[in-house]
XYZ file of C-alpha atoms in Angstrom:
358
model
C 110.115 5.697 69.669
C 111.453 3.440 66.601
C 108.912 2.371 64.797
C 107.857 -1.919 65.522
C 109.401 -3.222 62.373
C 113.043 -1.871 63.516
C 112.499 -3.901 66.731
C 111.631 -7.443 64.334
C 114.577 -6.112 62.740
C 117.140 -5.933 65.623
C 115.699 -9.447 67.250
C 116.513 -11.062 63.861
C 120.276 -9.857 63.869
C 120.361 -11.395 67.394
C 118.909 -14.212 66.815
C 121.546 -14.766 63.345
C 124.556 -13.354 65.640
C 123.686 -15.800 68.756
C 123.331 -18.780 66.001
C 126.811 -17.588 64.546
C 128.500 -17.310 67.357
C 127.534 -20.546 69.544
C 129.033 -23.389 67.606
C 132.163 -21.210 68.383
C 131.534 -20.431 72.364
C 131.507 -24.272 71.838
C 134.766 -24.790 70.986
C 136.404 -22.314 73.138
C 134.312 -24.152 76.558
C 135.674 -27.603 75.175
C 139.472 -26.103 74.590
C 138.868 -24.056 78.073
C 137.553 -26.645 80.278
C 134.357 -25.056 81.108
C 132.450 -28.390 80.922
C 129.825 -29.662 83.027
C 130.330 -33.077 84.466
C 127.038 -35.488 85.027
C 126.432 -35.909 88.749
C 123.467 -37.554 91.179
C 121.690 -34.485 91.172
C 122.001 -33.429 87.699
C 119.684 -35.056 84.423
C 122.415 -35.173 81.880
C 124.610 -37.846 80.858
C 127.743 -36.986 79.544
C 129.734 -33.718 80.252
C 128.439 -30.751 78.304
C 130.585 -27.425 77.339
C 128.244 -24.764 79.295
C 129.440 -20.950 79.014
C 126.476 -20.658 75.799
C 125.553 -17.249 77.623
C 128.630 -16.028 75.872
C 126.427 -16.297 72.462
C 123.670 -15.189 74.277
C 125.173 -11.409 75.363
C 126.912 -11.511 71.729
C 123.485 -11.317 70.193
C 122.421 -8.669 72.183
C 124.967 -6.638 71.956
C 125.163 -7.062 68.140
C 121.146 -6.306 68.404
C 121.747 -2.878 70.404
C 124.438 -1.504 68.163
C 121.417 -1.908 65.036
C 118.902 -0.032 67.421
C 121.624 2.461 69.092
C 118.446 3.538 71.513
C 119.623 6.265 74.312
C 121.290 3.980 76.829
C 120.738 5.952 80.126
C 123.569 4.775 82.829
C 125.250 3.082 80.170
C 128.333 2.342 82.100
C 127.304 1.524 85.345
C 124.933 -0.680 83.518
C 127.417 -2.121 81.075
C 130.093 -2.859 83.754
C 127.589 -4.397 85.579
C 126.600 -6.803 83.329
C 130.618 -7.527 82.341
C 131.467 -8.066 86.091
C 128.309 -10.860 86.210
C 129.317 -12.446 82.886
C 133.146 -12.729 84.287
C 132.003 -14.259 87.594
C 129.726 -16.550 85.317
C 133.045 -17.602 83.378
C 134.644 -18.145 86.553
C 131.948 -20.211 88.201
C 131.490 -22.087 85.015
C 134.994 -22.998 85.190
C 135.838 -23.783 88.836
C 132.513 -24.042 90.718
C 132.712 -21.661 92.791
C 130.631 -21.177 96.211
C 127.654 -19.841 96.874
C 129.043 -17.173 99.578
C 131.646 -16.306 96.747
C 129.153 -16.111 94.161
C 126.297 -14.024 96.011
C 129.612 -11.429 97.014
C 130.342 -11.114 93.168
C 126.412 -10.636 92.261
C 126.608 -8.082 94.819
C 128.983 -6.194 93.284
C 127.656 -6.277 90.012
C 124.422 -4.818 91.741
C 126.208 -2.080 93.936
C 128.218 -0.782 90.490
C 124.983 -0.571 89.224
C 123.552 1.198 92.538
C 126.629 3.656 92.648
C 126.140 4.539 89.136
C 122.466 6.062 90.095
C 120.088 3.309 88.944
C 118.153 3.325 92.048
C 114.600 2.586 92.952
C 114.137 5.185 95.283
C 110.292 5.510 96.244
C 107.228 3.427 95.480
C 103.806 5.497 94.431
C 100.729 3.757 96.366
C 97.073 4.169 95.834
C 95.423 7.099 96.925
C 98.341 9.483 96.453
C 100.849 8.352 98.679
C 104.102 7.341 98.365
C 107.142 5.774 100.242
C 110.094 6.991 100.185
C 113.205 4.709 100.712
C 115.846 7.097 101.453
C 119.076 5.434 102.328
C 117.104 2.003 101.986
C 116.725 2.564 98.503
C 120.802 1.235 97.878
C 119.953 -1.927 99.760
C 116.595 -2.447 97.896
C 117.455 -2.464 94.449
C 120.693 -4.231 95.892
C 118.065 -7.025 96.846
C 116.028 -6.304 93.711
C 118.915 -7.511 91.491
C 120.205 -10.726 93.312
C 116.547 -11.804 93.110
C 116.156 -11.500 89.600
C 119.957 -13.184 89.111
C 119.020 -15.991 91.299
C 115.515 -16.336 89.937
C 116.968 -17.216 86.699
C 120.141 -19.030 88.038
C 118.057 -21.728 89.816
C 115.276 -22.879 87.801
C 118.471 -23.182 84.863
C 118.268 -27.690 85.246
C 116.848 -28.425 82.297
C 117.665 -28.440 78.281
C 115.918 -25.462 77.471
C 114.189 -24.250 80.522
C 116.293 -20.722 81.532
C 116.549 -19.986 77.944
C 112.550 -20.105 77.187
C 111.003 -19.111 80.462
C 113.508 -16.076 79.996
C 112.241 -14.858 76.217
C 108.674 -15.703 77.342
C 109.445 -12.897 80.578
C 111.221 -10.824 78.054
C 108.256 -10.553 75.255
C 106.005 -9.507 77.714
C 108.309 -6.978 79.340
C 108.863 -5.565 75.568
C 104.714 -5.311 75.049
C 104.938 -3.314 78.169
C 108.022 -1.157 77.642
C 107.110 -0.510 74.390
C 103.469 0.152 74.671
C 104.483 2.232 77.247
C 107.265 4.258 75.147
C 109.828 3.276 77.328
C 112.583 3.045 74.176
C 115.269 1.253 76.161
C 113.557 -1.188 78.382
C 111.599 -2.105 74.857
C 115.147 -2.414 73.012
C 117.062 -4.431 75.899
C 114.396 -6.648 76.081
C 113.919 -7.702 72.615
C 117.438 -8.446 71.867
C 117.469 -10.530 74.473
C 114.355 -12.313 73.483
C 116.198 -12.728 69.771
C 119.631 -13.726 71.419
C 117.225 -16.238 73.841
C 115.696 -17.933 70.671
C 118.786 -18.251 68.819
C 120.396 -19.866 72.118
C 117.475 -22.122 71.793
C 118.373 -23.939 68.815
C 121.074 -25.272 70.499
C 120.356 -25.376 73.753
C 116.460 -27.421 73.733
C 116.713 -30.936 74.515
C 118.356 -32.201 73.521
C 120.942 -29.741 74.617
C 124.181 -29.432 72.745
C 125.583 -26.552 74.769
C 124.322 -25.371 77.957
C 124.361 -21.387 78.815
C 125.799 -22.077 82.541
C 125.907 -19.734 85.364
C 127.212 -17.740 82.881
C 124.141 -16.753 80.380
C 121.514 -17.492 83.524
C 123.260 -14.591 85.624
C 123.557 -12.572 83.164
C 119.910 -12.846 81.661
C 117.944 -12.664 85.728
C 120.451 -9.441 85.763
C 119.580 -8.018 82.438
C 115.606 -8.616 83.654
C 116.307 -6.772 86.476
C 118.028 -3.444 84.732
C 114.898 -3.799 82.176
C 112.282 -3.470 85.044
C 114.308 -0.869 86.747
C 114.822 1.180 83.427
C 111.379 0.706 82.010
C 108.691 -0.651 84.434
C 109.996 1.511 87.049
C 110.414 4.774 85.571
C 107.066 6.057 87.172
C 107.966 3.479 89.707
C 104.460 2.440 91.469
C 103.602 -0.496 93.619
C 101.534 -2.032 91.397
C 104.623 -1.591 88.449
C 106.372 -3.627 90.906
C 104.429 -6.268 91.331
C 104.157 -6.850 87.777
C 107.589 -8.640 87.086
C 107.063 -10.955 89.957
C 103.706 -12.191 87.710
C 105.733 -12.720 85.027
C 108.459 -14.383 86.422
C 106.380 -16.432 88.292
C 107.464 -19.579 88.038
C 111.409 -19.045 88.985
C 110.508 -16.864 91.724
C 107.976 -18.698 93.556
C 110.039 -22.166 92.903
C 112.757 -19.583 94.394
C 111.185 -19.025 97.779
C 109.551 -22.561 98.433
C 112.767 -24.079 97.982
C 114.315 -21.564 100.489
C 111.783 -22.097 102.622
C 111.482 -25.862 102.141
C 115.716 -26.134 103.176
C 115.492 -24.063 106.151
C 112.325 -26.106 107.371
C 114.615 -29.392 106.589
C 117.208 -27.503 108.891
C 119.520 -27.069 105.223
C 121.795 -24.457 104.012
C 119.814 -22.549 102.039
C 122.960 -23.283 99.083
C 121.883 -26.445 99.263
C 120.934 -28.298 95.966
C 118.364 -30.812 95.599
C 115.541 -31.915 93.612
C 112.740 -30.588 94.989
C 112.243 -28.110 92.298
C 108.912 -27.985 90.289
C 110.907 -29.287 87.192
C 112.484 -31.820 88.891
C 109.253 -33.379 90.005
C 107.347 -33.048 86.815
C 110.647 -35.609 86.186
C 109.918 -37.433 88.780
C 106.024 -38.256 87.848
C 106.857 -39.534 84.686
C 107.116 -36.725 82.011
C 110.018 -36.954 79.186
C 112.203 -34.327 79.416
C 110.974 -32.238 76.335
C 107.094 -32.378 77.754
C 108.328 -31.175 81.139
C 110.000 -28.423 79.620
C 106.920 -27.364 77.432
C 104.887 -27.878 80.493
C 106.110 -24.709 82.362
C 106.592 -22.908 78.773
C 102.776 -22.861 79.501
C 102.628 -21.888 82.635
C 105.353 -19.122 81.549
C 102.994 -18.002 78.869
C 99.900 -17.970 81.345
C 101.553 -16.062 84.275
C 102.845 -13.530 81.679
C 99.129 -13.405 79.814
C 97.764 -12.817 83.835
C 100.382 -9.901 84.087
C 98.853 -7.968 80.791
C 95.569 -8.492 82.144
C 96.301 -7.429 85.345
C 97.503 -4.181 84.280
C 93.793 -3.209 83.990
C 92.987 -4.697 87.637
C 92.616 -2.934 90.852
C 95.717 -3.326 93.024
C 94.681 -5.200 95.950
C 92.623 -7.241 93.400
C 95.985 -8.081 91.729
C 98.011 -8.818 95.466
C 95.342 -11.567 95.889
C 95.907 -13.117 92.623
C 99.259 -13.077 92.521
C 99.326 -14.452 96.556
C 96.534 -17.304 95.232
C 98.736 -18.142 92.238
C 102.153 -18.500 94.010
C 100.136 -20.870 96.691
C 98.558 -22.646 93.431
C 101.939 -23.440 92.545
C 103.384 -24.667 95.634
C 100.528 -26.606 95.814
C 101.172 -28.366 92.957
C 104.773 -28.583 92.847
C 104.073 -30.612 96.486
C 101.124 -33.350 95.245
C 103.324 -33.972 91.797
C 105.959 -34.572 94.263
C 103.593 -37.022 96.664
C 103.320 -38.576 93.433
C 106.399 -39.455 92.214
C 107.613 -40.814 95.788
C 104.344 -43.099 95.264
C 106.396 -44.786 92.386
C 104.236 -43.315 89.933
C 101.392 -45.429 90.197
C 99.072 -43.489 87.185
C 101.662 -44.178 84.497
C 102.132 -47.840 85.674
C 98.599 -48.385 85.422
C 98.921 -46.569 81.921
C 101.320 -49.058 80.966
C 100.417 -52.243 82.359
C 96.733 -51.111 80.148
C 99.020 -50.912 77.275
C 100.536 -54.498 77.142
C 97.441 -55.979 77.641
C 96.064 -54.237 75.146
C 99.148 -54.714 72.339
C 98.710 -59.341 73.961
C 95.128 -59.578 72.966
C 96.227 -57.834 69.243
């Protein structure tokens, strides 16, 4: 295991590298077309070059060749994560849709699957185990797209993707590297210096967005950490803890699957019921919303550390009681906001009374 200062040192060349390289990923969406126009459902204004995940894997590749750690499955891996950031490219460019985007995740995942990275049984308490067999393919099939399409949807605001993704990635490296696992701890802090960097150009207010491009390729990137790391004494506990982490994208995720086929939707179907969205709605600037589920990032990953030193079933209920928590909130800021906001109109109307009688 490398000692901690060589990790600083390999998040600080991805961090320079990703901060290099963006102002020209810039320039080539602009010249290439890969813009994103301002629509109904979207917050920006005016169109916006958005393949910044470009920077993003140039950071963390520049951050790998520094660490060189032993890259088990390095091709199935590495094409992989080429095949996701070519579809991202593509989808960046012409929009694709979402039945020709979920078949190109899933062949990312199966190269990955058919080059041996499998989860193939889950320990359980009290010395059992279950064993997937032939399930395991579809499994970590399923394990993958979840992770890519964690990421992919909560990516609608300056900022958001980028930072709820280095948050998820710090506390993956604590674990991976507390743990010894050398390249789950090295993939994940390149990304979370490749993240940062992004950052400065990316939080609002956003000169470059990272597109389906950079939000693909970081939910699969999380995914191959957890698989490489987390899962290497694979137990069903282990795999609960990225879902704590991640939280936030993947409960927002579920509710909003749930919440389109109950509205008798496509589950493709866009809208703005999304926790971010509604924080929007009720009033919040942009930036504040932003920072807003930074901190409930930072808390759901703090939970996950602590956790780690909880019974199991103990941890199920917490996790269950949080995702609920969530929902729960997500729906009474949305109640809210159709109510026309009627807290920060009272907030307001207090304030020009206030500035008359000065």
């Amino acid at each position: 295991m490398e000692p901690l200062y060589e990790y600083f040192i390999a998040l600080f060349i991805a961090f320079i590298v990703t901060i290099a390289t963006t102002p020209l990923v810039k320039k080539l969406a602009l010249k290439g077309g890969f813009v994103d126009q301002p629509s109904q459902r979207k917050v920006h204004e005016d169109s916006m070059p958005r393949i910044g995940g470009l920077a993003i894997a140039f950071g963390a590749v520049a951050g790998l060749i520094y660490l060189q750690p032993p890259f088990e499955f390095f091709w199935p891996i590495t094409i992989g994560a080429l095949t996701i950031l070519i579809l991202g490219l593509i989808d960046d460019k012409y929009t694709l849709s979402p039945s020709k985007k979920l078949f190109g995740q899933m062949a990312a995942a199966t190269i990955v699957v058919a080059g041996g990275l499998q989860i193939e049984f889950i320990s359980l308490p009290f010395n059992g185990y279950i064993e997937f067999g032939l399930w395991s393919y579809p499994f970590t099939i399923l394990w993958i797209l979840a992770m890519v399409n964690a990421i992919n949807l909560i990516d609608g605001l300056d900022g958001l993707a980028a930072g709820t993704s280095s948050i998820a990635l710090t506390i993956l490296f604590m674990m991976a590297f507390t743990d010894g696992q050398i390249l789950a701890a090295a993939l994940a802090i390149v990304l979370v210096g490749s993240g940062l960097g992004f950052l400065v150009f990316n939080f609002h207010p956003a000169k470059i967005f990272m597109g389906d491009t950079g939000s693909m390729f970081l939910g699969y990137s999380i995914s191959i950490i957890s698989m490489v790391g987390l899962f290497k004494n694979l137990t069903l506990f282990t795999l609960i803890i990225p879902i704590i982490i991640l939280a936030v994208p993947i409960f927002d995720t579920f509710f909003a699957i749930i919440r389109r086929l109950l509205n008798k939707q496509k589950i493709s179907t866009p809208d703005k019921g999304h926790l971010h969205y509604r924080l929007l709605a009720l009033g919040f600037s942009h930036r504040t919303t932003v920072l807003i589920l930074y901190g409930v990032s930072i808390f759901f990953g703090g939970a996950a550390l602590v956790f780690s030193e909880t019974a199991l079933w103990m941890s199920i209920l917490i996790i269950l009681f949080l995702g609920l928590l969530t929902q729960v909130m997500a729906e009474w800021i949305g109640i809210l906001g159709e109510r026309k906001k009627p807290i920060f109109s009272l907030v307001k109307k207090l304030k020009k009374k206030t500035l008359l009688r000065q």
